[in-house]
CSV table of N, CA, C and O in Angstrom, one decimal:
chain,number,residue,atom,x,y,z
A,1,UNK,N,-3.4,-107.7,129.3
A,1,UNK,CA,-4.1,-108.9,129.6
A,1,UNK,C,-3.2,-109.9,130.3
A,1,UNK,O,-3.7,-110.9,130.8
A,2,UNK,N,-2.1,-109.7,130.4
A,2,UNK,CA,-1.2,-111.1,130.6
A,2,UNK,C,-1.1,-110.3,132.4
A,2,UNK,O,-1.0,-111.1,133.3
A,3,UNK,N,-1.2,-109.3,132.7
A,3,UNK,CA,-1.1,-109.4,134.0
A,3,UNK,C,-2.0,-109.3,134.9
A,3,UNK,O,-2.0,-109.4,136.1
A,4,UNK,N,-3.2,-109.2,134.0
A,4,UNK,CA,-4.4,-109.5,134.7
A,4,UNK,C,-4.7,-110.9,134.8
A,4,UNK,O,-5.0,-111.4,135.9
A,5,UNK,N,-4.4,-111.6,133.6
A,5,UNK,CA,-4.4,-113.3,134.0
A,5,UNK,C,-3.4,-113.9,134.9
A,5,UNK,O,-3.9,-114.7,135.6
A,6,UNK,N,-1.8,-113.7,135.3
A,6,UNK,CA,-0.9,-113.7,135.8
A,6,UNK,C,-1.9,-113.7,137.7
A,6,UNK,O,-2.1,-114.5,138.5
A,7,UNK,N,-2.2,-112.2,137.5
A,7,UNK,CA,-3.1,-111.9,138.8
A,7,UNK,C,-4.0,-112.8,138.9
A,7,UNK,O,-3.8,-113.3,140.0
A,8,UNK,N,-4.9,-113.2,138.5
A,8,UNK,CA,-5.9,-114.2,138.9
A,8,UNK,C,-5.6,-115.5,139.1
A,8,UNK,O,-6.2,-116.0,140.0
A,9,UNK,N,-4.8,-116.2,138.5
A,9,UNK,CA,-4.2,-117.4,138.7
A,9,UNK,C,-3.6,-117.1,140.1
A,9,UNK,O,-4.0,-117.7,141.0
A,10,UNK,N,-2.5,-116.1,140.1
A,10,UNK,CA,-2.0,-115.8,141.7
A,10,UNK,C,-3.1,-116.2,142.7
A,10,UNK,O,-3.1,-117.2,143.3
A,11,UNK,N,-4.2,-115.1,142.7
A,11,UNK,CA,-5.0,-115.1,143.6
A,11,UNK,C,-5.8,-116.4,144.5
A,11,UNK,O,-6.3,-116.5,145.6
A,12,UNK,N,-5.7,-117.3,143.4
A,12,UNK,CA,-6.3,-118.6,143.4
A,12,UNK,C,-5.1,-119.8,145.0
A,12,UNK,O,-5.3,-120.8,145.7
A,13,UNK,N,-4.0,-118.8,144.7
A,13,UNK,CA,-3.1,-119.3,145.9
A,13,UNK,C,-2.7,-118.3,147.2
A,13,UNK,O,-1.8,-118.4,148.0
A,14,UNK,N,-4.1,-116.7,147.2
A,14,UNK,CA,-3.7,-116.3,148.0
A,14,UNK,C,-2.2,-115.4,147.9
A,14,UNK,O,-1.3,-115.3,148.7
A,15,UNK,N,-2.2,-115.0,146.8
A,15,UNK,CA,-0.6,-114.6,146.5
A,15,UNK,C,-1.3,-113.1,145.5
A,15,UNK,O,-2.1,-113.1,144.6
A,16,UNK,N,-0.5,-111.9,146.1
A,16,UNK,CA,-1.3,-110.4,145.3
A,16,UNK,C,-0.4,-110.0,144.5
A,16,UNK,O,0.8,-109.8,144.9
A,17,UNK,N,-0.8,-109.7,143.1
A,17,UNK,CA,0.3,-109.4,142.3
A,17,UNK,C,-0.4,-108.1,141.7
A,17,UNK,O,-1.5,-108.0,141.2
A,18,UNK,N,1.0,-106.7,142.0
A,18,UNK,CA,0.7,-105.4,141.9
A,18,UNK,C,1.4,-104.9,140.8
A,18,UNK,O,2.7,-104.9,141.0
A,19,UNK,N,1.1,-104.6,140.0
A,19,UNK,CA,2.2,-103.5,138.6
A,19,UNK,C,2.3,-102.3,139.0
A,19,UNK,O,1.3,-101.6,139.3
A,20,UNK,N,3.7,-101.7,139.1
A,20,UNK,CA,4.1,-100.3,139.7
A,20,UNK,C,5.0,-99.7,138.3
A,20,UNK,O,5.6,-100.4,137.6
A,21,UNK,N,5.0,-98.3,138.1
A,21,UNK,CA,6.0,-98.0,137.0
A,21,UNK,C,6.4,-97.4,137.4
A,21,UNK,O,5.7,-96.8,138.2
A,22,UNK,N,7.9,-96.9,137.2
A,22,UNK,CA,8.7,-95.8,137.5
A,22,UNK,C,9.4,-95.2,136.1
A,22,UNK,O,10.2,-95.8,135.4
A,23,UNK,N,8.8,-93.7,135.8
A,23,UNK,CA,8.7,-93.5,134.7
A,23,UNK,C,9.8,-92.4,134.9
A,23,UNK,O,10.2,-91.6,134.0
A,24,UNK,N,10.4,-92.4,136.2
A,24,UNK,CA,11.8,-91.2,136.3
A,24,UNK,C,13.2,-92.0,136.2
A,24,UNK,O,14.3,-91.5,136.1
A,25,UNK,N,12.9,-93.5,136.4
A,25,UNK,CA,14.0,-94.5,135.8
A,25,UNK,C,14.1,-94.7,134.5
A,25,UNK,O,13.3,-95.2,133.7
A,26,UNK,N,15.3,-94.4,134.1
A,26,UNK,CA,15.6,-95.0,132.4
A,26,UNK,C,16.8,-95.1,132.0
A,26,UNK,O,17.7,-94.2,132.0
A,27,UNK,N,16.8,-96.7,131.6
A,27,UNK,CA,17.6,-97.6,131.4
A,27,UNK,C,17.8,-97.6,129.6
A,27,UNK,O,16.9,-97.4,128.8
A,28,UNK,N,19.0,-97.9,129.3
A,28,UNK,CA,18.9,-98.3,127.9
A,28,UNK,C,18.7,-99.6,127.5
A,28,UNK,O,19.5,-100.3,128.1
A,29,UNK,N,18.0,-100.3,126.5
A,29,UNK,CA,18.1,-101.5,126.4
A,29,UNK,C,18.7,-101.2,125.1
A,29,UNK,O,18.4,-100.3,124.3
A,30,UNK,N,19.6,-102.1,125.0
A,30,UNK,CA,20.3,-102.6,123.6
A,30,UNK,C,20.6,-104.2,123.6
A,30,UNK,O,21.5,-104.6,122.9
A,31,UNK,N,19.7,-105.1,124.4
A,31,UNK,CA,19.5,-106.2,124.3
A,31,UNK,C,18.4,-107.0,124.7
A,31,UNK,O,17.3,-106.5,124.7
A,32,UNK,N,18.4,-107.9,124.9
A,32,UNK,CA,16.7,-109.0,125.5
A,32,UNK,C,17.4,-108.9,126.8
A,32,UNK,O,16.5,-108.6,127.7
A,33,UNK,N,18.9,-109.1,127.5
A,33,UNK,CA,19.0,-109.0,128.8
A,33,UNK,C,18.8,-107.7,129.4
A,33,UNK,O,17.9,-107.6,130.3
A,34,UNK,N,19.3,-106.9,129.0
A,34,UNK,CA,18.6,-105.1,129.1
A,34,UNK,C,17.0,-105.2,129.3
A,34,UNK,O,16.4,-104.6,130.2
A,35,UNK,N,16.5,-105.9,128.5
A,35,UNK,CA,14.7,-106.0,128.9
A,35,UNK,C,14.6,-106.8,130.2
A,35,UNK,O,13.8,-106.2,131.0
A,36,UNK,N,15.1,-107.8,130.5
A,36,UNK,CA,15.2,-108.3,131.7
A,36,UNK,C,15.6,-107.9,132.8
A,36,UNK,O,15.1,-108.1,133.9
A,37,UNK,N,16.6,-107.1,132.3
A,37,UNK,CA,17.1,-106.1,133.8
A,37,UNK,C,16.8,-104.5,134.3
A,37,UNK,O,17.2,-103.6,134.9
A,38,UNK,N,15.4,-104.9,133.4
A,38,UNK,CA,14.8,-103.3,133.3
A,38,UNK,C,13.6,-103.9,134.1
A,38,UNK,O,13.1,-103.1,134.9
A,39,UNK,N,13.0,-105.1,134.0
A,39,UNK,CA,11.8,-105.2,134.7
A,39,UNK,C,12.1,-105.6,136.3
A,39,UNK,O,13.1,-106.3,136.8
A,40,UNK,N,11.2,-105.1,136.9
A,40,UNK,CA,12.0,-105.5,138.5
A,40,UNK,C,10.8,-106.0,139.6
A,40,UNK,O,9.7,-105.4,140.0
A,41,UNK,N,11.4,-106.9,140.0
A,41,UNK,CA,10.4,-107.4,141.4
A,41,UNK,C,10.5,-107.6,142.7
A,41,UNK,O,11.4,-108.3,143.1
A,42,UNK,N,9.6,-107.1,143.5
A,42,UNK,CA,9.5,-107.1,144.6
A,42,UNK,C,8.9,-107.8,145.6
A,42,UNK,O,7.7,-108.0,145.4
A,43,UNK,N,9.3,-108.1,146.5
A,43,UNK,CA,8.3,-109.0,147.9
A,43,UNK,C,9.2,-108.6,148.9
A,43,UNK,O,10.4,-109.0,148.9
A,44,UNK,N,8.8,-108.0,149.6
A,44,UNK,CA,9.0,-107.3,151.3
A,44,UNK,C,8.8,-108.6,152.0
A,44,UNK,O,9.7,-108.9,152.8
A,45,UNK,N,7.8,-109.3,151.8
A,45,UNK,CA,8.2,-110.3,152.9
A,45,UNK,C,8.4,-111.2,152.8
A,45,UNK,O,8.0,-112.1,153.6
A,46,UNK,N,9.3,-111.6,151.4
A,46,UNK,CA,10.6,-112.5,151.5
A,46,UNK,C,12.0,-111.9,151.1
A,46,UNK,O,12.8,-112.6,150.5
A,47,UNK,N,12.1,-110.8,151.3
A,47,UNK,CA,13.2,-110.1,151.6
A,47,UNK,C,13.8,-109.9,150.3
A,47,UNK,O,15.0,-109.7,150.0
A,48,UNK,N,12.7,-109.9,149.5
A,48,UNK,CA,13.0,-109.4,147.6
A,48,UNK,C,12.6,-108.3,148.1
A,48,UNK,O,11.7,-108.1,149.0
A,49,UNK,N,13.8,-106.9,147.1
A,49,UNK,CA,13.3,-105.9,146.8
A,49,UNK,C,13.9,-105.3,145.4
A,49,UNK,O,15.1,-105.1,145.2
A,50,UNK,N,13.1,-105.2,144.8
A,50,UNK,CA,13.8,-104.3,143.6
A,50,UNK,C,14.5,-105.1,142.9
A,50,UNK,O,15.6,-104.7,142.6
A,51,UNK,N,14.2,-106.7,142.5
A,51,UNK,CA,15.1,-107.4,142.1
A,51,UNK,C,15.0,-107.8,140.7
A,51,UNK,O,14.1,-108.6,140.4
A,52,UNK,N,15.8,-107.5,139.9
A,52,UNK,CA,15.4,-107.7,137.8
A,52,UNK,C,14.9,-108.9,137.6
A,52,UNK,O,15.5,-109.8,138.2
A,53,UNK,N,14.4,-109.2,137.2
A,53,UNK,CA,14.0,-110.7,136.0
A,53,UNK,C,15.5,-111.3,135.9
A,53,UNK,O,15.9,-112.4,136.4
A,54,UNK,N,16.2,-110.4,135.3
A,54,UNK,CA,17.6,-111.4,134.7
A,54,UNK,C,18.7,-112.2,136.2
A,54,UNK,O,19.6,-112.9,136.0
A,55,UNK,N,18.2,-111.9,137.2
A,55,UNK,CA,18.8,-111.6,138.3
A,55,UNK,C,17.8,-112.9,138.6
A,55,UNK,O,18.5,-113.9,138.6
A,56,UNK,N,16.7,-113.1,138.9
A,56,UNK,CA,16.2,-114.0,139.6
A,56,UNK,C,15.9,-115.7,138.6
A,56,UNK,O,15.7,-116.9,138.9
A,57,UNK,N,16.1,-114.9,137.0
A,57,UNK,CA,15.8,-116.5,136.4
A,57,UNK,C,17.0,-116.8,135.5
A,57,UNK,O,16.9,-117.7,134.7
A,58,UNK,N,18.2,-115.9,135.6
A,58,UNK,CA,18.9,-116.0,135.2
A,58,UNK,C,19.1,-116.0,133.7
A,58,UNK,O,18.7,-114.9,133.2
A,59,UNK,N,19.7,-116.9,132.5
A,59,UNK,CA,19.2,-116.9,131.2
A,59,UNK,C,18.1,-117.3,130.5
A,59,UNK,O,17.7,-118.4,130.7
A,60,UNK,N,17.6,-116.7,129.8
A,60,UNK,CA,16.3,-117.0,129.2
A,60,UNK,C,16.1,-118.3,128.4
A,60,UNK,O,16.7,-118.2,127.3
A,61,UNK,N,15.7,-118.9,128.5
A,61,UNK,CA,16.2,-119.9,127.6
A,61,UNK,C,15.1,-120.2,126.1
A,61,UNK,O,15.6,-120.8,125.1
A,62,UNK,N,13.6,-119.5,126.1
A,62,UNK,CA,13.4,-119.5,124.7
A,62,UNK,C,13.1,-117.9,124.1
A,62,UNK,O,12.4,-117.5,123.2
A,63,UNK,N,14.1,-117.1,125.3
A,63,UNK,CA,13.6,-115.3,124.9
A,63,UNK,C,12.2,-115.0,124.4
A,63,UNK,O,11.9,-114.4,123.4
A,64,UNK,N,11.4,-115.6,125.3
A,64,UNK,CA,9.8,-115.3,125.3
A,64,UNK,C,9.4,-114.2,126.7
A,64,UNK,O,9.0,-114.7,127.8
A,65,UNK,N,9.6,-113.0,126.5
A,65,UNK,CA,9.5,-112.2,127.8
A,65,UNK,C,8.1,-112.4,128.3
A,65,UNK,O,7.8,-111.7,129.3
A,66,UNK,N,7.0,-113.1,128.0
A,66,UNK,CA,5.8,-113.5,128.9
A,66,UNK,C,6.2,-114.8,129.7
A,66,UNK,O,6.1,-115.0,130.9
A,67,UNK,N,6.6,-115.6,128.7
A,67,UNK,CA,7.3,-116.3,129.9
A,67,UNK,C,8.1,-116.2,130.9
A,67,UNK,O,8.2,-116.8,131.9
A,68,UNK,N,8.7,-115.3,130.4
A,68,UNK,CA,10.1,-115.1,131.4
A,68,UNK,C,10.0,-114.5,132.8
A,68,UNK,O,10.7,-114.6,133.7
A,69,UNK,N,8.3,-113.6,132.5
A,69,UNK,CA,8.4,-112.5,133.4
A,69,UNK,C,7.3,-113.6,134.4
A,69,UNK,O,7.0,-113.3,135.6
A,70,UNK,N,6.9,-114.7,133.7
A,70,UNK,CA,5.8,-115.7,134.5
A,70,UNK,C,6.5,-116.2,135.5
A,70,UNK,O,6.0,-116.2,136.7
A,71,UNK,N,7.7,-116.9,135.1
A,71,UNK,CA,8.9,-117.3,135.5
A,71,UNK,C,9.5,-116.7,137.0
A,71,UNK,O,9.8,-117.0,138.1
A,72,UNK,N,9.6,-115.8,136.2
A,72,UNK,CA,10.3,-114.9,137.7
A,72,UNK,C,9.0,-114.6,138.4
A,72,UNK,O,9.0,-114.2,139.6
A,73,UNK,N,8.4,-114.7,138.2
A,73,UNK,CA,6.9,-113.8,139.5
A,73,UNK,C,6.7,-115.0,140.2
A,73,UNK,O,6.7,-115.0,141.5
A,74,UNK,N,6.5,-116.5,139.1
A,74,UNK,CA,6.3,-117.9,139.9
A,74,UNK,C,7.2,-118.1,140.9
A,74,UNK,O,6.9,-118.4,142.1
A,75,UNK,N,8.3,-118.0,140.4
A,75,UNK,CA,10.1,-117.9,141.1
A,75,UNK,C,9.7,-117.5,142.7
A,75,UNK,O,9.7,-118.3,143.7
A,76,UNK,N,9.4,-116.1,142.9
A,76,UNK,CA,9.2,-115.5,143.6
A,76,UNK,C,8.1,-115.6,144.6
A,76,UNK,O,8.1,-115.2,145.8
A,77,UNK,N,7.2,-115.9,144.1
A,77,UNK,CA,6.0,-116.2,144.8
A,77,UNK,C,6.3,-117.9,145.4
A,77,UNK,O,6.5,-118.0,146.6
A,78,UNK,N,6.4,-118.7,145.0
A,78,UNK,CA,6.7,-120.4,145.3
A,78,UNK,C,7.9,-120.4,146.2
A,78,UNK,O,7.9,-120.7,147.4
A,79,UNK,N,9.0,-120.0,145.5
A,79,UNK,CA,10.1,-120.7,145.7
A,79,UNK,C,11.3,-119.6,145.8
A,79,UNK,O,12.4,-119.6,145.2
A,80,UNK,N,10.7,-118.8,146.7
A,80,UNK,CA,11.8,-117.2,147.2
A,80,UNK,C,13.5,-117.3,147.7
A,80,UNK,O,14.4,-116.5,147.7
A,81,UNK,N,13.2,-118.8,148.2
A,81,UNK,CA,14.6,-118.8,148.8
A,81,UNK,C,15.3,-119.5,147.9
A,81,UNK,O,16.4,-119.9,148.2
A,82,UNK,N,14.9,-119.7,146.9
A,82,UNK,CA,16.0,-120.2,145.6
A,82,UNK,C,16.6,-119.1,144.7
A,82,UNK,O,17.4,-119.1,143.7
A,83,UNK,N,16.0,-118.0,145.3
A,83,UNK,CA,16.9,-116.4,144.6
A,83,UNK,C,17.8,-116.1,145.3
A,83,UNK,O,17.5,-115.8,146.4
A,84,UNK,N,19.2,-115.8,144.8
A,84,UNK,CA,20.3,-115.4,145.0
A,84,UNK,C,20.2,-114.2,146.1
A,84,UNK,O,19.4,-113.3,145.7
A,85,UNK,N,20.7,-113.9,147.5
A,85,UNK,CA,20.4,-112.8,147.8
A,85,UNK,C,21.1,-111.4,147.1
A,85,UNK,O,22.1,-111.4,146.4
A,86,UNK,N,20.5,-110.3,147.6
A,86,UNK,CA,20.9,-109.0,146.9
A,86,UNK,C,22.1,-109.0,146.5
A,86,UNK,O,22.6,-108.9,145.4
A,87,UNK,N,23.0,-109.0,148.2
A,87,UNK,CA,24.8,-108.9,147.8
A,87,UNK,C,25.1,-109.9,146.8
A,87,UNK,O,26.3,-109.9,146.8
A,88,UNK,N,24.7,-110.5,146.3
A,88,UNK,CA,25.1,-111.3,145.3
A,88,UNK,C,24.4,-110.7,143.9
A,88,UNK,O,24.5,-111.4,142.9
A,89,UNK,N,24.1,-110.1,143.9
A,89,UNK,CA,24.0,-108.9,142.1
A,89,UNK,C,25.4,-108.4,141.9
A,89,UNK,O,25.9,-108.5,140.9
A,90,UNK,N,26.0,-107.7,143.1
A,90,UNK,CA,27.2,-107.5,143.1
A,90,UNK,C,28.1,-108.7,141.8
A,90,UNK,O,28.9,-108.2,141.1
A,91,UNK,N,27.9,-109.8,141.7
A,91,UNK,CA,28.8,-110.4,141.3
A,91,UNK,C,28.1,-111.4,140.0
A,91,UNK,O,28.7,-112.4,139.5
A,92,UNK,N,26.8,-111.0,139.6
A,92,UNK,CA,26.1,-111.4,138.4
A,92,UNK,C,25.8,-110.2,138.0
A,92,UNK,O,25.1,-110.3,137.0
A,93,UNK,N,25.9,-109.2,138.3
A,93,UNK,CA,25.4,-108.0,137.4
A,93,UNK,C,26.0,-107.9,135.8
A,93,UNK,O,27.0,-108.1,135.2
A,94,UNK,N,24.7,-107.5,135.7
A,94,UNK,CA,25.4,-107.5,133.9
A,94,UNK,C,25.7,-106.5,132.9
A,94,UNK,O,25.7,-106.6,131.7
A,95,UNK,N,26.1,-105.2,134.1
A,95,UNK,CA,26.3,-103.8,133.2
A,95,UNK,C,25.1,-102.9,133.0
A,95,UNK,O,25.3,-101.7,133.0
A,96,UNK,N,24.4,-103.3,132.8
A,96,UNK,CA,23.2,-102.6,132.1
A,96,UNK,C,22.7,-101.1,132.4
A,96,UNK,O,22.3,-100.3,131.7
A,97,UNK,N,23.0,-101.0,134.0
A,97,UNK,CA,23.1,-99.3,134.6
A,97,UNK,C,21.6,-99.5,135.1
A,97,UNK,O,20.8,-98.5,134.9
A,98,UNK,N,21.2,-100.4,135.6
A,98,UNK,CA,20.1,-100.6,136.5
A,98,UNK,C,20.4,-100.0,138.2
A,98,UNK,O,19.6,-99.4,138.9
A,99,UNK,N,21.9,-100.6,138.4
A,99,UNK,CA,22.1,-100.2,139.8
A,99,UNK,C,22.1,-101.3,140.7
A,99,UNK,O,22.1,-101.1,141.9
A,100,UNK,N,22.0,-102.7,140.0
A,100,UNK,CA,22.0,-103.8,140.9
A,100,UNK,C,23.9,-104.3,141.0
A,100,UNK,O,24.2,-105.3,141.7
């Protein structure tokens, strides 16, 4: 339900929001940042690809992952050029074995 509402609110700005799984990726979570760096987002045409939640909103600040993941989609849809570019995971990455 939360990304069907997520999507309709989008749509309301002309903005398409798609859910993809990759079920040959697996990551360990042994934390709430591990959940963060397991979920991942993309926009091709703002030169996001494959980029984690923990990566684009940084710390969570009330560990509410519907928020968080609102957060980052809003993040990305509005305000794309306030995310860190890629080479720069290089130097916030947080171990997790995502590959960023």
């Amino acid at each position: 339900m939360f990304l069907i509402e997520l999507t309709d609110d989008l749509q309301k700005f002309g903005i398409k929001l798609q859910h993809a799984q990759n079920n040959e990726m697996v990551i360990n979570v042994n934390s709430y940042a591990d959940v963060l760096n397991a979920v991942r987002i993309s926009s091709p045409a703002d030169n996001i690809g494959n980029t984690c939640v923990g990566h684009i909103i940084d710390k969570s600040p009330n560990l509410d992952l519907m928020e968080d993941l609102k957060r980052a989609v809003n993040r990305v849809a509005f305000a794309p050029e306030t995310i860190a570019p890629e080479a720069h995971n290089r130097k916030v990455c947080h171990n997790c074995g995502c590959g960023c």
